[in-house]
Amino acid sequence: MEFTAKQIAELIQGTVEGNPEEPIRGVSKIEEGQPGTLSFLANPKYTHYIYTTGASAVIVNNSFVADQPVNATLIRVSDAYRAIAALLEMYEQSQPQKSGIEQPSYIHSSASVGEFAYVGAFAYIGENVIIGKNVKIYPQAYVGDNVTIGDHTTLYSGVKVYKQCRIGNNCIIHAGAVIGSDGFGFAPDESGQYKKIAQVGNVVIEDNVEIGANTTIDRATMGSTIVRKGAKLDNLIQVAHNVEIGEDCVFAAQAGIAGSTKIGNRCMFGGQVGLAGHITIADEVKLAAQSGIASSIKQQGAVYMGAPGYDVAQYNRSYVIFRKLPEIYKQLNALEKKVSQL
Amino acid sequence: MEFTAKQIAELIQGTVEGNPEEPIRGVSKIEEGQPGTLSFLANPKYTHYIYTTGASAVIVNNSFVADQPVNATLIRVSDAYRAIAALLEMYEQSQPQKSGIEQPSYIHSSASVGEFAYVGAFAYIGENVIIGKNVKIYPQAYVGDNVTIGDHTTLYSGVKVYKQCRIGNNCIIHAGAVIGSDGFGFAPDESGQYKKIAQVGNVVIEDNVEIGANTTIDRATMGSTIVRKGAKLDNLIQVAHNVEIGEDCVFAAQAGIAGSTKIGNRCMFGGQVGLAGHITIADEVKLAAQSGIASSIKQQGAVYMGAPGYDVAQYNRSYVIFRKLPEIYKQLNALEKKVSQL
Amino acid sequence: MEFTAKQIAELIQGTVEGNPEEPIRGVSKIEEGQPGTLSFLANPKYTHYIYTTGASAVIVNNSFVADQPVNATLIRVSDAYRAIAALLEMYEQSQPQKSGIEQPSYIHSSASVGEFAYVGAFAYIGENVIIGKNVKIYPQAYVGDNVTIGDHTTLYSGVKVYKQCRIGNNCIIHAGAVIGSDGFGFAPDESGQYKKIAQVGNVVIEDNVEIGANTTIDRATMGSTIVRKGAKLDNLIQVAHNVEIGEDCVFAAQAGIAGSTKIGNRCMFGGQVGLAGHITIADEVKLAAQSGIASSIKQQGAVYMGAPGYDVAQYNRSYVIFRKLPEIYKQLNALEKKVSQL
């Protein structure tokens, strides 16, 4: 397929600056732009590439002002990132979509699968499972007994959903993610050996949630571990039993949240953060990568860093001094010596 | 099923305070208690909920003293946590259990599977595998050649056990865990390229071990990587080649242990801790979450924190001062100025 | 099979010191050496074991000088680690190799599988897949549409490769690894809800790469996420979209690399390190375990530690003072008091 810059501009309500007939046959990143491709500039860190990119056309924000000559044809839009997102979405939608039931697969006779579903080979759908319409269950995925899955949801290859869990509409769960494994609950007996606490709850994932590859979400001891609508979890994240994750939260990879912790709406966590159990995090809290949060955060919109974490600006001020500690210690000792000689 | 408070009290050797005929049809968390359900109070952080919970009955410790009126019927026991654990266990045992061989599954003709086993569809059992009685191998689990698995052990969906590994009795291994992948061993050649060191050992998991979802345990270069009896490993933990984990250890999610490290009995590690390779950890050592342990810990029962980690109390004292560093630095500079003016 | 010490010495160009007819029937670690087995001494930390090991023969470096009597027969070589590696490799090669197509497996009619392949039961090979010769696809592995896999590559059980990814020759990918899951890309709309950015790129893994168990490598938004030839990634590592990992890099378990970061050749990262997105790391950079790298590292061969990380020697100097902070603070306050009394 080939488009002109003008045709693309029309798709995204943009205006062309340069050759409207510039032919476009693919997309590329601005720093690797090839002739015949379309690129975009949204992150200011990449601005300098626009003067050297080989891409034939570049989507830029209306606010972009060139301070050197630009070879590429520009397509100006109000939000370059959204515009490229819209184009990528159109491209993705134009790709062939999986459908039908591949064999061999295992669908229990008591299960119901909605219309237009894809069930890949070696997928397993247990007793009394209810699956909505237009759902994609990729090969080797496992859907345990009594699970329900809403409409338009995709489980990629090898996703494992334990019995009784509930997954909403329009969710995407990536390969290898595990939903509903037992919470980590043990009680020591008199001899110091640990006895398992049966985990009889489940996991509830609301609508429009995306769960990354190999992320694990444990079932509740009682009640439900909950991921609320619109939350996005990256890869290799650990969500322990009875955790609740608020709406539209965004957590980067390898974050870990210990048991029974409740997280507000629209929180953003960097990679590898850790949260203790039984704490509460207010709405819109941001945590810098690798932060360790040991107690509740009550202030909406707080930004924390460090382990144990606290206000990011304060943390950074301390860290600047930490780096100077050897010279500060010398300064102190020199001062002490001077005073002793007074 | 419906029980009365009195019937439940009899199951757990408790005494009823309130209405012995209170009907109970389910369980709930105290903070989310619903009429007709039974809850429990074990963690003192949750004590205040007992005055407002909607649960009809609550299991409490004999030592609990109410300082406000309580609506719920109380069931007093010597240990509320163990009592609820016992009830949840009874509930779990009353649920239908999987059994039989689902088709299609792959059981090599040379493998032996004990009586009362469950082998789910798409499970794979390789050559010369020996599986004990009452074992559950969930769908899409993989048991490599020459593996042995003891009695009453459960491998959930998608567990992967490489060839030659040995798993004991009464173990539970959660979905996606990988047992026996190659240790990470490479030797650089003259050109700086890394050549793989063949990993010809195995993994030995003793009795009563629980392994979390997507946890990985590498096989030994030679000999065995060992997880001793009663140890409990949470999700997404990395155990490298030739590590030994002592009896009744409890490790929280995302911990990582580098090669050949030996860990004593009854150690407790918080989430995301990391241990260097080739070190030894004494019995009953506790590590705070996110600690990084670079050298051996010889003192039994030591509690460490930080990265590199050391005594937790000392670490915390230093961290308190770390937070004050900007003002301390000002204090030092002011003092220096004052001295220079003397 | 049984060998004499002399026969083994000939295999690895070594010289025997002791009984050349010593019979060897297996290998063991020096600290656990059993009679009839061969061990080796390469790591100086283990030198003391050579005087007490039960192993009948030990491979040592030519440079080894005993300062006590040694019971074992020694086999001296120029590099003990390489010698044992060569022996383990010979042992591994002598083991039976998997081959043939097990049933049931799923190979799309449009896919091509090269000669001498192993395709395990329940493995899935999608449309237009091209698989080279002597490839091993273990049970329950998934190879999505249009994937290409080079010669002599092994995918262990449960590996998931999403559509369009490319994997080179002589690669080893361990169980549960996920290659090509969607990058974590979302754009907030006016209401604060996140809209998915379609991820239309792929993952390219070059030759001689090893990927650990349950490691996840996301596909690029556009273009490719790249792991260059010879790189070795341990278990549970996260590689985000559009990352590039240079040749012969070696990353320990649980490392995480955020989106679009470019890493040079021959870098070595310790366990649990985290790297921010959109940064560049020079060749041969070393990162201590748990380091957090927030900005680009331009100096080739730099060694960093800390979070945010900087020069390891400087970090360690500051950390030594950090541990003394309580007493330093006392010292400052005492000095201040003394000055005020002057």
PDB file of C-alpha atoms in Angstrom, chain C residues 11-181:
ATOM      1  CA  LEU C  11      41.002 -34.584  26.282  1.00  0.00           C
ATOM      2  CA  ILE C  12      41.883 -31.193  27.764  1.00  0.00           C
ATOM      3  CA  GLN C  13      45.622 -31.055  27.071  1.00  0.00           C
ATOM      4  CA  GLY C  14      46.470 -31.320  30.745  1.00  0.00           C
ATOM      5  CA  THR C  15      49.235 -32.967  32.724  1.00  0.00           C
ATOM      6  CA  VAL C  16      48.563 -35.436  35.526  1.00  0.00           C
ATOM      7  CA  GLU C  17      50.094 -34.965  38.956  1.00  0.00           C
ATOM      8  CA  GLY C  18      49.359 -38.100  41.012  1.00  0.00           C
ATOM      9  CA  ASN C  19      47.782 -41.366  39.896  1.00  0.00           C
ATOM     10  CA  PRO C  20      47.196 -41.340  36.124  1.00  0.00           C
ATOM     11  CA  GLU C  21      45.060 -44.482  36.408  1.00  0.00           C
ATOM     12  CA  GLU C  22      42.622 -42.896  38.903  1.00  0.00           C
ATOM     13  CA  PRO C  23      39.148 -43.991  37.740  1.00  0.00           C
ATOM     14  CA  ILE C  24      36.563 -41.239  37.101  1.00  0.00           C
ATOM     15  CA  ARG C  25      32.864 -41.936  36.744  1.00  0.00           C
ATOM     16  CA  GLY C  26      31.280 -38.520  37.186  1.00  0.00           C
ATOM     17  CA  VAL C  27      31.769 -34.858  38.085  1.00  0.00           C
ATOM     18  CA  SER C  28      31.199 -33.004  41.340  1.00  0.00           C
ATOM     19  CA  LYS C  29      31.722 -29.621  42.913  1.00  0.00           C
ATOM     20  CA  ILE C  30      34.969 -29.406  44.851  1.00  0.00           C
ATOM     21  CA  GLU C  31      33.170 -28.676  48.139  1.00  0.00           C
ATOM     22  CA  GLU C  32      31.006 -31.770  47.704  1.00  0.00           C
ATOM     23  CA  GLY C  33      33.563 -34.014  45.982  1.00  0.00           C
ATOM     24  CA  GLN C  34      32.854 -37.735  46.087  1.00  0.00           C
ATOM     25  CA  PRO C  35      35.316 -40.583  45.464  1.00  0.00           C
ATOM     26  CA  GLY C  36      35.318 -41.582  41.820  1.00  0.00           C
ATOM     27  CA  THR C  37      34.447 -38.095  40.629  1.00  0.00           C
ATOM     28  CA  LEU C  38      36.359 -35.312  38.955  1.00  0.00           C
ATOM     29  CA  SER C  39      36.169 -31.763  40.232  1.00  0.00           C
ATOM     30  CA  PHE C  40      37.822 -28.461  39.365  1.00  0.00           C
ATOM     31  CA  LEU C  41      39.273 -25.402  41.054  1.00  0.00           C
ATOM     32  CA  ALA C  42      38.954 -22.093  39.225  1.00  0.00           C
ATOM     33  CA  ASN C  43      37.512 -19.587  41.721  1.00  0.00           C
ATOM     34  CA  PRO C  44      40.210 -18.667  44.292  1.00  0.00           C
ATOM     35  CA  LYS C  45      37.489 -18.448  47.001  1.00  0.00           C
ATOM     36  CA  TYR C  46      37.271 -22.242  46.841  1.00  0.00           C
ATOM     37  CA  THR C  47      41.006 -22.956  47.050  1.00  0.00           C
ATOM     38  CA  HIS C  48      40.823 -24.244  50.649  1.00  0.00           C
ATOM     39  CA  TYR C  49      38.487 -27.039  49.583  1.00  0.00           C
ATOM     40  CA  ILE C  50      41.224 -28.716  47.572  1.00  0.00           C
ATOM     41  CA  TYR C  51      42.861 -29.943  50.755  1.00  0.00           C
ATOM     42  CA  THR C  52      39.698 -31.650  52.026  1.00  0.00           C
ATOM     43  CA  THR C  53      37.725 -32.560  48.919  1.00  0.00           C
ATOM     44  CA  GLY C  54      36.649 -36.175  48.518  1.00  0.00           C
ATOM     45  CA  ALA C  55      36.943 -35.920  44.726  1.00  0.00           C
ATOM     46  CA  SER C  56      39.456 -38.365  43.246  1.00  0.00           C
ATOM     47  CA  ALA C  57      40.829 -35.869  40.758  1.00  0.00           C
ATOM     48  CA  VAL C  58      40.761 -32.099  40.457  1.00  0.00           C
ATOM     49  CA  ILE C  59      41.474 -29.914  37.452  1.00  0.00           C
ATOM     50  CA  VAL C  60      43.605 -26.924  38.510  1.00  0.00           C
ATOM     51  CA  ASN C  61      45.381 -24.066  36.804  1.00  0.00           C
ATOM     52  CA  ASN C  62      49.056 -24.566  36.004  1.00  0.00           C
ATOM     53  CA  SER C  63      49.702 -21.663  38.350  1.00  0.00           C
ATOM     54  CA  PHE C  64      48.224 -23.442  41.378  1.00  0.00           C
ATOM     55  CA  VAL C  65      50.719 -23.975  44.197  1.00  0.00           C
ATOM     56  CA  ALA C  66      49.602 -26.222  47.047  1.00  0.00           C
ATOM     57  CA  ASP C  67      50.592 -25.039  50.501  1.00  0.00           C
ATOM     58  CA  GLN C  68      49.321 -28.220  52.163  1.00  0.00           C
ATOM     59  CA  PRO C  69      49.257 -31.876  51.092  1.00  0.00           C
ATOM     60  CA  VAL C  70      46.592 -32.670  48.475  1.00  0.00           C
ATOM     61  CA  ASN C  71      45.066 -36.157  48.349  1.00  0.00           C
ATOM     62  CA  ALA C  72      43.399 -35.831  44.975  1.00  0.00           C
ATOM     63  CA  THR C  73      45.145 -36.471  41.699  1.00  0.00           C
ATOM     64  CA  LEU C  74      45.637 -33.107  39.991  1.00  0.00           C
ATOM     65  CA  ILE C  75      45.185 -32.415  36.307  1.00  0.00           C
ATOM     66  CA  ARG C  76      46.996 -29.217  35.479  1.00  0.00           C
ATOM     67  CA  VAL C  77      45.817 -27.054  32.579  1.00  0.00           C
ATOM     68  CA  SER C  78      46.344 -23.489  31.436  1.00  0.00           C
ATOM     69  CA  ASP C  79      42.743 -22.542  32.302  1.00  0.00           C
ATOM     70  CA  ALA C  80      40.806 -24.808  34.664  1.00  0.00           C
ATOM     71  CA  TYR C  81      37.456 -23.136  34.010  1.00  0.00           C
ATOM     72  CA  ARG C  82      37.725 -23.602  30.246  1.00  0.00           C
ATOM     73  CA  ALA C  83      38.912 -27.151  30.688  1.00  0.00           C
ATOM     74  CA  ILE C  84      35.925 -28.164  32.810  1.00  0.00           C
ATOM     75  CA  ALA C  85      33.672 -26.288  30.407  1.00  0.00           C
ATOM     76  CA  ALA C  86      35.074 -28.348  27.546  1.00  0.00           C
ATOM     77  CA  LEU C  87      34.495 -31.566  29.470  1.00  0.00           C
ATOM     78  CA  LEU C  88      30.936 -30.639  30.421  1.00  0.00           C
ATOM     79  CA  GLU C  89      30.278 -29.797  26.785  1.00  0.00           C
ATOM     80  CA  MET C  90      31.572 -33.216  25.710  1.00  0.00           C
ATOM     81  CA  TYR C  91      29.338 -34.827  28.318  1.00  0.00           C
ATOM     82  CA  GLU C  92      26.299 -32.839  27.203  1.00  0.00           C
ATOM     83  CA  GLN C  93      26.926 -33.685  23.561  1.00  0.00           C
ATOM     84  CA  SER C  94      27.056 -37.367  24.469  1.00  0.00           C
ATOM     85  CA  GLN C  95      23.520 -37.243  25.854  1.00  0.00           C
ATOM     86  CA  PRO C  96      20.571 -38.329  23.671  1.00  0.00           C
ATOM     87  CA  GLN C  97      19.245 -35.439  21.560  1.00  0.00           C
ATOM     88  CA  LYS C  98      15.589 -34.810  20.831  1.00  0.00           C
ATOM     89  CA  SER C  99      14.454 -35.116  17.217  1.00  0.00           C
ATOM     90  CA  GLY C 100      11.356 -35.737  15.147  1.00  0.00           C
ATOM     91  CA  ILE C 101       7.852 -34.317  15.206  1.00  0.00           C
ATOM     92  CA  GLU C 102       5.792 -35.411  18.201  1.00  0.00           C
ATOM     93  CA  GLN C 103       1.993 -35.585  17.966  1.00  0.00           C
ATOM     94  CA  PRO C 104      -0.230 -33.775  18.508  1.00  0.00           C
ATOM     95  CA  SER C 105       1.575 -30.646  17.398  1.00  0.00           C
ATOM     96  CA  TYR C 106       0.337 -27.801  15.175  1.00  0.00           C
ATOM     97  CA  ILE C 107       2.366 -26.843  12.137  1.00  0.00           C
ATOM     98  CA  HIS C 108       0.515 -24.550   9.727  1.00  0.00           C
ATOM     99  CA  SER C 109       0.530 -25.820   6.157  1.00  0.00           C
ATOM    100  CA  SER C 110       2.325 -22.666   5.013  1.00  0.00           C
ATOM    101  CA  ALA C 111       5.172 -23.074   7.516  1.00  0.00           C
ATOM    102  CA  SER C 112       8.510 -24.637   6.653  1.00  0.00           C
ATOM    103  CA  VAL C 113      10.571 -26.593   9.127  1.00  0.00           C
ATOM    104  CA  GLY C 114      14.193 -27.469   8.261  1.00  0.00           C
ATOM    105  CA  GLU C 115      15.732 -30.921   8.420  1.00  0.00           C
ATOM    106  CA  PHE C 116      16.667 -32.678  11.650  1.00  0.00           C
ATOM    107  CA  ALA C 117      14.187 -30.551  13.610  1.00  0.00           C
ATOM    108  CA  TYR C 118      12.525 -31.497  16.875  1.00  0.00           C
ATOM    109  CA  VAL C 119       8.959 -30.281  17.299  1.00  0.00           C
ATOM    110  CA  GLY C 120       7.511 -31.376  20.636  1.00  0.00           C
ATOM    111  CA  ALA C 121       3.909 -32.228  21.352  1.00  0.00           C
ATOM    112  CA  PHE C 122       1.552 -29.248  21.731  1.00  0.00           C
ATOM    113  CA  ALA C 123       4.039 -26.927  20.056  1.00  0.00           C
ATOM    114  CA  TYR C 124       2.416 -24.376  17.731  1.00  0.00           C
ATOM    115  CA  ILE C 125       3.973 -23.123  14.517  1.00  0.00           C
ATOM    116  CA  GLY C 126       1.926 -20.473  12.743  1.00  0.00           C
ATOM    117  CA  GLU C 127       1.436 -19.221   9.196  1.00  0.00           C
ATOM    118  CA  ASN C 128       4.444 -18.603   6.986  1.00  0.00           C
ATOM    119  CA  VAL C 129       6.886 -19.450   9.738  1.00  0.00           C
ATOM    120  CA  ILE C 130      10.339 -20.387   8.488  1.00  0.00           C
ATOM    121  CA  ILE C 131      12.413 -22.592  10.755  1.00  0.00           C
ATOM    122  CA  GLY C 132      16.010 -23.542   9.927  1.00  0.00           C
ATOM    123  CA  LYS C 133      17.687 -26.891  10.229  1.00  0.00           C
ATOM    124  CA  ASN C 134      18.523 -28.737  13.398  1.00  0.00           C
ATOM    125  CA  VAL C 135      16.153 -26.542  15.387  1.00  0.00           C
ATOM    126  CA  LYS C 136      14.520 -27.802  18.583  1.00  0.00           C
ATOM    127  CA  ILE C 137      11.035 -26.536  19.430  1.00  0.00           C
ATOM    128  CA  TYR C 138      10.107 -28.080  22.762  1.00  0.00           C
ATOM    129  CA  PRO C 139       6.565 -28.988  23.813  1.00  0.00           C
ATOM    130  CA  GLN C 140       4.061 -26.169  24.254  1.00  0.00           C
ATOM    131  CA  ALA C 141       6.280 -23.557  22.608  1.00  0.00           C
ATOM    132  CA  TYR C 142       4.476 -21.006  20.426  1.00  0.00           C
ATOM    133  CA  VAL C 143       5.843 -19.567  17.214  1.00  0.00           C
ATOM    134  CA  GLY C 144       3.536 -16.876  15.843  1.00  0.00           C
ATOM    135  CA  ASP C 145       2.812 -16.062  12.215  1.00  0.00           C
ATOM    136  CA  ASN C 146       5.646 -14.939   9.947  1.00  0.00           C
ATOM    137  CA  VAL C 147       8.361 -15.649  12.515  1.00  0.00           C
ATOM    138  CA  THR C 148      11.737 -16.817  11.241  1.00  0.00           C
ATOM    139  CA  ILE C 149      14.109 -18.954  13.302  1.00  0.00           C
ATOM    140  CA  GLY C 150      17.670 -19.700  12.198  1.00  0.00           C
ATOM    141  CA  ASP C 151      19.606 -22.951  12.252  1.00  0.00           C
ATOM    142  CA  HIS C 152      20.607 -24.852  15.395  1.00  0.00           C
ATOM    143  CA  THR C 153      18.377 -22.747  17.632  1.00  0.00           C
ATOM    144  CA  THR C 154      16.504 -24.196  20.621  1.00  0.00           C
ATOM    145  CA  LEU C 155      13.216 -22.943  22.041  1.00  0.00           C
ATOM    146  CA  TYR C 156      12.488 -24.695  25.314  1.00  0.00           C
ATOM    147  CA  SER C 157       9.054 -25.628  26.553  1.00  0.00           C
ATOM    148  CA  GLY C 158       6.517 -22.843  26.691  1.00  0.00           C
ATOM    149  CA  VAL C 159       8.574 -20.163  24.931  1.00  0.00           C
ATOM    150  CA  LYS C 160       6.241 -17.675  23.250  1.00  0.00           C
ATOM    151  CA  VAL C 161       7.325 -15.820  20.122  1.00  0.00           C
ATOM    152  CA  TYR C 162       4.793 -13.304  18.804  1.00  0.00           C
ATOM    153  CA  LYS C 163       4.218 -12.754  15.094  1.00  0.00           C
ATOM    154  CA  GLN C 164       6.837 -11.242  12.811  1.00  0.00           C
ATOM    155  CA  CYS C 165       9.816 -11.651  15.171  1.00  0.00           C
ATOM    156  CA  ARG C 166      13.156 -12.920  13.884  1.00  0.00           C
ATOM    157  CA  ILE C 167      15.489 -15.203  15.794  1.00  0.00           C
ATOM    158  CA  GLY C 168      18.982 -16.019  14.537  1.00  0.00           C
ATOM    159  CA  ASN C 169      21.197 -19.086  14.449  1.00  0.00           C
ATOM    160  CA  ASN C 170      22.540 -20.967  17.455  1.00  0.00           C
ATOM    161  CA  CYS C 171      20.238 -19.226  19.910  1.00  0.00           C
ATOM    162  CA  ILE C 172      18.909 -20.797  23.101  1.00  0.00           C
ATOM    163  CA  ILE C 173      15.672 -19.464  24.560  1.00  0.00           C
ATOM    164  CA  HIS C 174      14.613 -20.876  27.892  1.00  0.00           C
ATOM    165  CA  ALA C 175      11.205 -21.957  29.075  1.00  0.00           C
ATOM    166  CA  GLY C 176       8.561 -19.318  29.521  1.00  0.00           C
ATOM    167  CA  ALA C 177      10.476 -16.502  27.828  1.00  0.00           C
ATOM    168  CA  VAL C 178       8.208 -14.159  25.862  1.00  0.00           C
ATOM    169  CA  ILE C 179       9.550 -12.556  22.681  1.00  0.00           C
ATOM    170  CA  GLY C 180       7.555  -9.848  20.962  1.00  0.00           C
ATOM    171  CA  SER C 181       4.792  -8.945  23.389  1.00  0.00           C
TER     172      SER C 181
END
